[in-house]
Short mmCIF file of C-alpha atoms and ligand atoms in Angstrom, two decimals:
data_model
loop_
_atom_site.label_atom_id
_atom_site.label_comp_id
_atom_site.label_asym_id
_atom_site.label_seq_id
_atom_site.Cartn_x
_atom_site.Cartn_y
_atom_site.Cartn_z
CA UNK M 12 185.44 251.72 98.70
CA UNK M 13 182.64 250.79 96.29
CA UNK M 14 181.75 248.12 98.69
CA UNK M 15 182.29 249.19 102.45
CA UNK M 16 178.45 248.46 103.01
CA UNK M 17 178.55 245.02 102.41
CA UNK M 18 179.29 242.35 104.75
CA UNK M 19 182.49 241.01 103.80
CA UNK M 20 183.99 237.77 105.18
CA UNK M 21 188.38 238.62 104.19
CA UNK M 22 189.80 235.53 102.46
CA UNK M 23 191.73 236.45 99.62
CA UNK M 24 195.23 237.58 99.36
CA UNK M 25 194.95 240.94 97.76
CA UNK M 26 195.87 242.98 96.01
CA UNK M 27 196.90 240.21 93.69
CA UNK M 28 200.19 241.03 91.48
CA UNK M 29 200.35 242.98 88.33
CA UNK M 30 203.35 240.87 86.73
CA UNK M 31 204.78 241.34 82.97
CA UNK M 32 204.75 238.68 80.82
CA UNK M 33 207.61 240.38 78.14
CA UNK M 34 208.83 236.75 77.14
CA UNK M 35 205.77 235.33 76.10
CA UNK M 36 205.17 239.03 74.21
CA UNK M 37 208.63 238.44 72.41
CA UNK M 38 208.09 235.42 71.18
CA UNK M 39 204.55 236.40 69.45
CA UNK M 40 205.76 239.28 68.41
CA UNK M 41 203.41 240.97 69.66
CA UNK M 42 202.58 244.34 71.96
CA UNK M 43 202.89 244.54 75.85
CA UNK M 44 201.41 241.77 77.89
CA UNK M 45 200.81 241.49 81.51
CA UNK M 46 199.07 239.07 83.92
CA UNK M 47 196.67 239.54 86.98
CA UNK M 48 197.56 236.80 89.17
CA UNK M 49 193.80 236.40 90.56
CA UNK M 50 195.19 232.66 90.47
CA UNK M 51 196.85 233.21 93.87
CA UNK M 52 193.85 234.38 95.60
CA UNK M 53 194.44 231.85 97.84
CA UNK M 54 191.44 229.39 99.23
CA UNK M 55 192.58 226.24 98.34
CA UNK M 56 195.01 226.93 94.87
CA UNK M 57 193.27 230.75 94.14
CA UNK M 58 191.35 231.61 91.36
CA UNK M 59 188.19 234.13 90.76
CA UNK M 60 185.58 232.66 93.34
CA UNK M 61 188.04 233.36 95.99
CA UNK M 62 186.77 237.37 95.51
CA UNK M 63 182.88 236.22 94.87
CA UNK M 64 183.32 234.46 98.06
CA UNK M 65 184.25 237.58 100.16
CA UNK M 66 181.12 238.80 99.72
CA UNK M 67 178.93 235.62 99.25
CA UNK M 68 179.98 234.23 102.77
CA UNK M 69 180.18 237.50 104.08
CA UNK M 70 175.97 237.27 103.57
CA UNK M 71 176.06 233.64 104.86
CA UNK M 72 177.70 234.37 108.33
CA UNK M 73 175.32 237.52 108.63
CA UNK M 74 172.15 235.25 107.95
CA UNK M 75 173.86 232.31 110.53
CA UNK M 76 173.93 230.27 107.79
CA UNK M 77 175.56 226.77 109.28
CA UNK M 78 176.29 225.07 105.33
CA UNK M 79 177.06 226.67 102.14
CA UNK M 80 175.05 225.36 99.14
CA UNK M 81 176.39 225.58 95.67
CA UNK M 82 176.84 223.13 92.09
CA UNK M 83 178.87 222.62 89.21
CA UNK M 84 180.33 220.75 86.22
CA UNK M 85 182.58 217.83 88.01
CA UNK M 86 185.59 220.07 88.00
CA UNK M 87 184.37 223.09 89.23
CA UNK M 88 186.88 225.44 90.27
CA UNK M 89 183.58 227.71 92.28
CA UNK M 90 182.39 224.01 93.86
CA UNK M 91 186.15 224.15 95.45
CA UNK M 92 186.76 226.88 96.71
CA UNK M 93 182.95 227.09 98.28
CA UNK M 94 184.00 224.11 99.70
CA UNK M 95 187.34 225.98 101.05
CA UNK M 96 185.79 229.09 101.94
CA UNK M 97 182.99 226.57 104.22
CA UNK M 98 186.19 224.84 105.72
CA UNK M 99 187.54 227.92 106.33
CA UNK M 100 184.66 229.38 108.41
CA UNK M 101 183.15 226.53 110.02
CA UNK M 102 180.32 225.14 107.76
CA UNK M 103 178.78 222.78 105.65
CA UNK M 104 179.31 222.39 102.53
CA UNK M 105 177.09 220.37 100.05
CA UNK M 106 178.17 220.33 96.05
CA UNK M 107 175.68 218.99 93.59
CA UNK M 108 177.35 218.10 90.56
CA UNK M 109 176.61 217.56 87.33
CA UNK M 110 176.54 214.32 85.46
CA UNK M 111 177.42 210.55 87.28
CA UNK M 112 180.19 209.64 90.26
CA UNK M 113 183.16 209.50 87.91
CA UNK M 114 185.48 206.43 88.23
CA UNK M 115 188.61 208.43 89.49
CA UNK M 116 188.72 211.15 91.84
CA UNK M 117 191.22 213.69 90.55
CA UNK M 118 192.19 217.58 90.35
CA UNK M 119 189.09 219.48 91.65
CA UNK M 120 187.24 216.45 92.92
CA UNK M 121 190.26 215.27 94.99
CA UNK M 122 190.32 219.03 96.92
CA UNK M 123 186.62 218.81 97.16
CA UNK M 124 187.10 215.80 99.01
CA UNK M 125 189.61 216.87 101.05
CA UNK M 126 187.95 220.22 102.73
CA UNK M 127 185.34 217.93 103.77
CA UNK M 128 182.44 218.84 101.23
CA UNK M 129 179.28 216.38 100.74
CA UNK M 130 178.98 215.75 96.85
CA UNK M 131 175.58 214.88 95.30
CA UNK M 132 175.68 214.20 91.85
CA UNK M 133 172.56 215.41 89.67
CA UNK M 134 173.01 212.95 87.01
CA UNK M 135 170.78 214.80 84.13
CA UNK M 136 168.59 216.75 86.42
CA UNK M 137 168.56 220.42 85.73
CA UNK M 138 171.31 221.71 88.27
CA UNK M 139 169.72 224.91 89.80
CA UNK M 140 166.99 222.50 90.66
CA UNK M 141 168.92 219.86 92.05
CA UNK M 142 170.64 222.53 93.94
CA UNK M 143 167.47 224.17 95.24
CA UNK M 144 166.18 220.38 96.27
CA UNK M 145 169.30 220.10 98.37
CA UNK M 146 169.05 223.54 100.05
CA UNK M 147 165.15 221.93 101.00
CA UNK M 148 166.40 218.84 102.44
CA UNK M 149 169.10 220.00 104.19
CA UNK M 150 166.03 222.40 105.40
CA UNK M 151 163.70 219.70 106.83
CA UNK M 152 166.97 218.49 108.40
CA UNK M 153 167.17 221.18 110.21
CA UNK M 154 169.77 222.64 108.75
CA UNK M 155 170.53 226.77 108.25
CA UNK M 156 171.62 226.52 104.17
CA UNK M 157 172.42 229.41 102.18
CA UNK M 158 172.68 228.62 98.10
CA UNK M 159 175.78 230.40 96.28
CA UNK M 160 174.30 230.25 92.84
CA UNK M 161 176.02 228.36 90.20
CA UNK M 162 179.50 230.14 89.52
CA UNK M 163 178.79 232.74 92.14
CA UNK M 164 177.23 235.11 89.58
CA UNK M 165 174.80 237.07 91.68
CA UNK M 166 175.26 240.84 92.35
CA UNK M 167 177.39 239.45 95.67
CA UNK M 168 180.06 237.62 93.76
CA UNK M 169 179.84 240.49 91.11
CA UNK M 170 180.61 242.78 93.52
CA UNK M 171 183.94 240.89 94.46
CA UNK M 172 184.97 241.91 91.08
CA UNK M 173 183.65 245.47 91.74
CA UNK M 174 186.25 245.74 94.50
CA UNK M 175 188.71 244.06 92.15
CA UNK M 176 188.39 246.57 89.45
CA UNK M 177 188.83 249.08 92.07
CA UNK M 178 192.32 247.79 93.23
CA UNK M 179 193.19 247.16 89.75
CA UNK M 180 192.38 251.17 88.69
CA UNK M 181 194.68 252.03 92.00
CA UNK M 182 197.49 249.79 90.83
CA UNK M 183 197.62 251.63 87.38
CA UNK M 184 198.02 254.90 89.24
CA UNK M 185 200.70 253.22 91.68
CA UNK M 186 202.92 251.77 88.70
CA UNK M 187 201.78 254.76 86.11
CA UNK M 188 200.52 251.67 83.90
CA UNK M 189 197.77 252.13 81.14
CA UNK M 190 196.11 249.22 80.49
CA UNK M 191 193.95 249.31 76.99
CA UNK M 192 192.54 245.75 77.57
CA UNK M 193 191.74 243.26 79.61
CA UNK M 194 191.52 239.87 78.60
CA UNK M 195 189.81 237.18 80.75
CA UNK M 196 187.48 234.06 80.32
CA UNK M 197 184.11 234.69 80.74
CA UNK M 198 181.41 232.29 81.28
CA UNK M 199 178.29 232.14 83.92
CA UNK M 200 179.06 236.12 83.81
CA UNK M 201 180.14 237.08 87.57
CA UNK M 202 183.53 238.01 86.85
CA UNK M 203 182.87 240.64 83.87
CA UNK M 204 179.69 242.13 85.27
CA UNK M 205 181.84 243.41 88.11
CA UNK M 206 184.71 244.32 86.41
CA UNK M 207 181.79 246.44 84.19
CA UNK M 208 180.37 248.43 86.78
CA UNK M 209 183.66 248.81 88.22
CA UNK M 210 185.37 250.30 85.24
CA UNK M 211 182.12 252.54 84.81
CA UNK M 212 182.49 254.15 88.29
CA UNK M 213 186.63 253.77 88.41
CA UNK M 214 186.57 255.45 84.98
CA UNK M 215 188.84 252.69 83.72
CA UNK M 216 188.68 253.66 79.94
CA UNK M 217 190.12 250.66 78.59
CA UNK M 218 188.30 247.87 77.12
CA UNK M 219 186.77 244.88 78.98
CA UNK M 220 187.02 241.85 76.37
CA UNK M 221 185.57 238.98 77.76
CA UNK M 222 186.71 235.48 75.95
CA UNK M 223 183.33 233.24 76.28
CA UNK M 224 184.03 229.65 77.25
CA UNK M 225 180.93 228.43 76.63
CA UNK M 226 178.11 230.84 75.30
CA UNK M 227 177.28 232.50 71.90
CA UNK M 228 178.33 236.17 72.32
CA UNK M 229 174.98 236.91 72.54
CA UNK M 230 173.36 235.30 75.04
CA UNK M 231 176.59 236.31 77.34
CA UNK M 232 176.21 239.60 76.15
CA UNK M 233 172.81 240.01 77.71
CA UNK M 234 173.49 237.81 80.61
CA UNK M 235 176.50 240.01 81.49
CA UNK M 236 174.73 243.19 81.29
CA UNK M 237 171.24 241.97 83.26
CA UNK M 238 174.01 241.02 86.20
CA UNK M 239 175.90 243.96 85.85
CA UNK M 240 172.63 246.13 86.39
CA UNK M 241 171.44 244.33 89.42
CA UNK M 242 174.70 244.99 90.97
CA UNK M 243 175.01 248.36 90.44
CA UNK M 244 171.45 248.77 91.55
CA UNK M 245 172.43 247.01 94.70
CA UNK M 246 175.66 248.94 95.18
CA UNK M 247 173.25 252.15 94.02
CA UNK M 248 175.38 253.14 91.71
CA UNK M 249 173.43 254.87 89.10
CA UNK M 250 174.76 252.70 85.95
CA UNK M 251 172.75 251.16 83.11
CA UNK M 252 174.31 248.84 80.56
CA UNK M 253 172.73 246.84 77.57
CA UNK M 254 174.20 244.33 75.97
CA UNK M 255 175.36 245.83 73.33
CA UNK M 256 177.77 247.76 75.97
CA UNK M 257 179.34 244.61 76.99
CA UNK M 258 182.52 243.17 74.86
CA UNK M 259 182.58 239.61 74.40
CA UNK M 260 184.46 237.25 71.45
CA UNK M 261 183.19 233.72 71.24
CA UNK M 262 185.69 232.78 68.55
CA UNK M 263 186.94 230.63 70.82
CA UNK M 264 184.08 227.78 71.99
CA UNK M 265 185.65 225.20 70.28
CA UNK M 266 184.45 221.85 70.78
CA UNK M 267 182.26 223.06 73.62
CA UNK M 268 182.34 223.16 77.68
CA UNK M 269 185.62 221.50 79.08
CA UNK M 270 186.28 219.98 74.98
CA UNK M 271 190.27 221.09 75.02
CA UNK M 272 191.40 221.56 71.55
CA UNK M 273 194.47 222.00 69.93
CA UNK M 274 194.19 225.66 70.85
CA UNK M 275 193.73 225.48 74.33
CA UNK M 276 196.72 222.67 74.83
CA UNK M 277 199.17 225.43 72.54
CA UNK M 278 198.12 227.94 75.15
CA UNK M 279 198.85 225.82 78.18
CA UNK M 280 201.86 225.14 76.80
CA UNK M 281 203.08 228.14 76.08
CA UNK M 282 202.34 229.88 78.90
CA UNK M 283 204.05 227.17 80.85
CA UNK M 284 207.01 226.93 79.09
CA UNK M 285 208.02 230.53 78.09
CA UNK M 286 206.32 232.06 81.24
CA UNK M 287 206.22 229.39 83.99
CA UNK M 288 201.98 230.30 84.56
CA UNK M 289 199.99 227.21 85.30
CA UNK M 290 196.46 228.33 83.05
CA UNK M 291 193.39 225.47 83.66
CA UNK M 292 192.21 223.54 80.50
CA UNK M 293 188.68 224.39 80.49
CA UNK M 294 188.28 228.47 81.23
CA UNK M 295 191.89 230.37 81.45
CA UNK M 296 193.38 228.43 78.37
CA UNK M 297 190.68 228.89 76.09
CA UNK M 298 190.77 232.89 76.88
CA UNK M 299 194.52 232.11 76.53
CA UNK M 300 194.01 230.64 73.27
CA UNK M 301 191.67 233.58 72.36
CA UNK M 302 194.65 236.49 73.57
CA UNK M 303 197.26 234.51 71.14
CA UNK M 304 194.95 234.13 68.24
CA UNK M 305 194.39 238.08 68.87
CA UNK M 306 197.74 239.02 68.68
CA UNK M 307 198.75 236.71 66.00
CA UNK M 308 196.22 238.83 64.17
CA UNK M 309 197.75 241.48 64.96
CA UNK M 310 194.10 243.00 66.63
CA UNK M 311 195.73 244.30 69.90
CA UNK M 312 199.04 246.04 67.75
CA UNK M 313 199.79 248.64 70.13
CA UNK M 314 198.06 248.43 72.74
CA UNK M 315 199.25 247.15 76.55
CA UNK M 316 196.83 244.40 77.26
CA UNK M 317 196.49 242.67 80.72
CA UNK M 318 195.46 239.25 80.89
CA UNK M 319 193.42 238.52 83.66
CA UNK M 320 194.08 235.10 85.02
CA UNK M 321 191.24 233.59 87.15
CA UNK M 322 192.61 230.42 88.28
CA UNK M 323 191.50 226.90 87.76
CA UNK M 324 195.19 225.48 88.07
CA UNK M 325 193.86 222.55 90.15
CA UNK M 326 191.36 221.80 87.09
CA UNK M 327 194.67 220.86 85.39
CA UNK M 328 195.25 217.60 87.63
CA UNK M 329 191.53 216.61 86.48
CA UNK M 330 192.02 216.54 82.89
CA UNK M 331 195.52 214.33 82.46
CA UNK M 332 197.57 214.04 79.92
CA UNK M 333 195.17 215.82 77.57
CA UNK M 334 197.13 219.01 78.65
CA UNK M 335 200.27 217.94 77.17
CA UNK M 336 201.64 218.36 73.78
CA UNK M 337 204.50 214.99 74.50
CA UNK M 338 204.60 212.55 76.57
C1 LIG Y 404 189.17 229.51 86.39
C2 LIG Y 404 187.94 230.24 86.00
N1 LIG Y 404 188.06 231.31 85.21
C3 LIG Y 404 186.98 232.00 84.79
C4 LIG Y 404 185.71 231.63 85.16
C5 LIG Y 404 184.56 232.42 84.63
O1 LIG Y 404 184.10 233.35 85.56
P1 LIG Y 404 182.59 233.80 85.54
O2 LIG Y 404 181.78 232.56 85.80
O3 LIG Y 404 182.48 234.81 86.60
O4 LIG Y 404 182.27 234.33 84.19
C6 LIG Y 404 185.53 230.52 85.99
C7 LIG Y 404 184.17 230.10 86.38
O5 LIG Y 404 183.92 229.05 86.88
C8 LIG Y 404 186.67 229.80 86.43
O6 LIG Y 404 186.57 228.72 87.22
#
């Protein structure tokens, strides 16, 4: 295992299922579809940061950290499950938040509220700074903090998806799949930088296609592959990627960060109704959105493309009836 050196608290429920999704196919028309069900990770209603969290508490407990440190947009799905994985273990946990106290407390901010987490909202202030500030004062408080950075994208949450590249590449073998692509939403960068240096050293030859949510192909590009070197650097494997190595469509941004569209409610919809999956409004619905526009193009003819869901189902309870399509 790519990451037996690493301290590694167990929380997920892995390996998550490989399941087909032939209805949904039928009805685009379109080639073989499967989904990764990383939304039943577990930790408080699954999703991605359940696997970043393996490793990022697993550090915390080593350093006797007593309260996990982290931030987000209101409806984080990585603010709630820190704040699960904290419950979980005993600690702390402080979320700094972006923007005001809104008026109702709903779908992520409800959970958060539940496991116990202290919520400081940032207002406008730049949120790795208001997150560093809060590590400080809980600091001169006395307390032992340790900061999960925003999303859990350092090489310790990338290596979650490491390991989950590695069970993926043993599945195939198990159930004599090949899997051309993956699809997934991709946004502070954690989740494909993983799966990157996992597919390098699994020799998973298919492609990595990363749907941005929120950043110019570009800038994810480079932010994917800078991550995706420190971790292999840190798991020293002997890797190098640029950006140009990394595979990212931003076709999809839309109206911007956590703006749902017409696309993103068709997606919800439809995956709902044809394959009972729950996707979230603001990161597995847009890539969603992004799979059906890409096989209503007919760009993945052909091939047997896995869509890797990361969660974010209790995000749907914070956005209302701007999921729905009737009402
Ligand atoms: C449900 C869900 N999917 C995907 C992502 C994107 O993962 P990453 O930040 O590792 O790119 C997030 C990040 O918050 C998420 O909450």
């Amino acid at each position: 295992m790519l990451t037996a050196k690493l301290n590694r608290a167990r929380i997920a429920h892995l390996p998550t299922p490989i399941e087909p999704m032939d209805r949904l196919s039928a009805h685009l028309g379109g080639p073989r579809l499967l989904v990764k069900r990383d939304d039943e990770t577990g930790l408080a209603t699954g999703g991605n940061k359940a696997r970043k969290l393996e490793f990022l508490v697993g550090q915390a407990l080593a350093d006797n950290a007593d309260v996990l440190v982290t931030g987000g947009a209101p409806q984080s799905n990585h603010a709630r499950q820190t704040a699960a994985a904290a419950a979980r273990f005993g600690l702390g946990a402080v979320l700094v938040l972006r923007g005001q106290k809104p008026a109702t407390c709903t779908g992520n901010l409800l959970l958060n509220m539940l496991l116990g987490a202290e919520i400081r909202w940032a207002g406008e202030r730049d949120l790795d700074q208001s997150i560093d500030q809060a590590a400080d004062e809980l600091r001169h408080a006395g307390r032992r903090p340790a900061v999960v950075p925003y999303g859990g994208s350092n090489m310790l949450g990338a290596a979650g998806y490491v390991a989950a590249m590695e069970e993926l590449v043993e599945q195939q073998a198990h159930s004599k799949l090949a899997i051309d692509v993956i699809v997934f939403a991709s946004s502070s960068g954690g989740t494909q930088a993983g799966l990157m240096v996992g597919a390098k050293q699994c020799g998973f030859a298919g492609r990595v296609l990363g749907i941005s949510v929120d950043k110019p192909a570009g800038a994810l590009a480079t932010r994917v592959a800078t991550l995706a070197n420190e971790t292999a650097g840190f798991l020293e494997l002997p890797w190098a990627f640029a950006p140009a190595d990394i595979d990212v469509n931003d076709h999809y941004l839309g109206g911007g960060y956590a703006v749902i569209g017409e696309a993103e409610r068709e997606a919800i919809n439809l995956f709902a109704r044809i394959e009972g999956l729950l996707l979230d409004p603001v990161y597995t619905g847009r890539a969603a959105a992004g799979l059906i526009d890409l096989v209503r193009r007919g760009d993945l003819a052909g091939e047997t493309v896995l869509f890797w869901h990361t969660g974010g189902t209790a995000g749907l309870f914070g956005f209302g009836e701007q999921v729905l399509t009737r009402w």
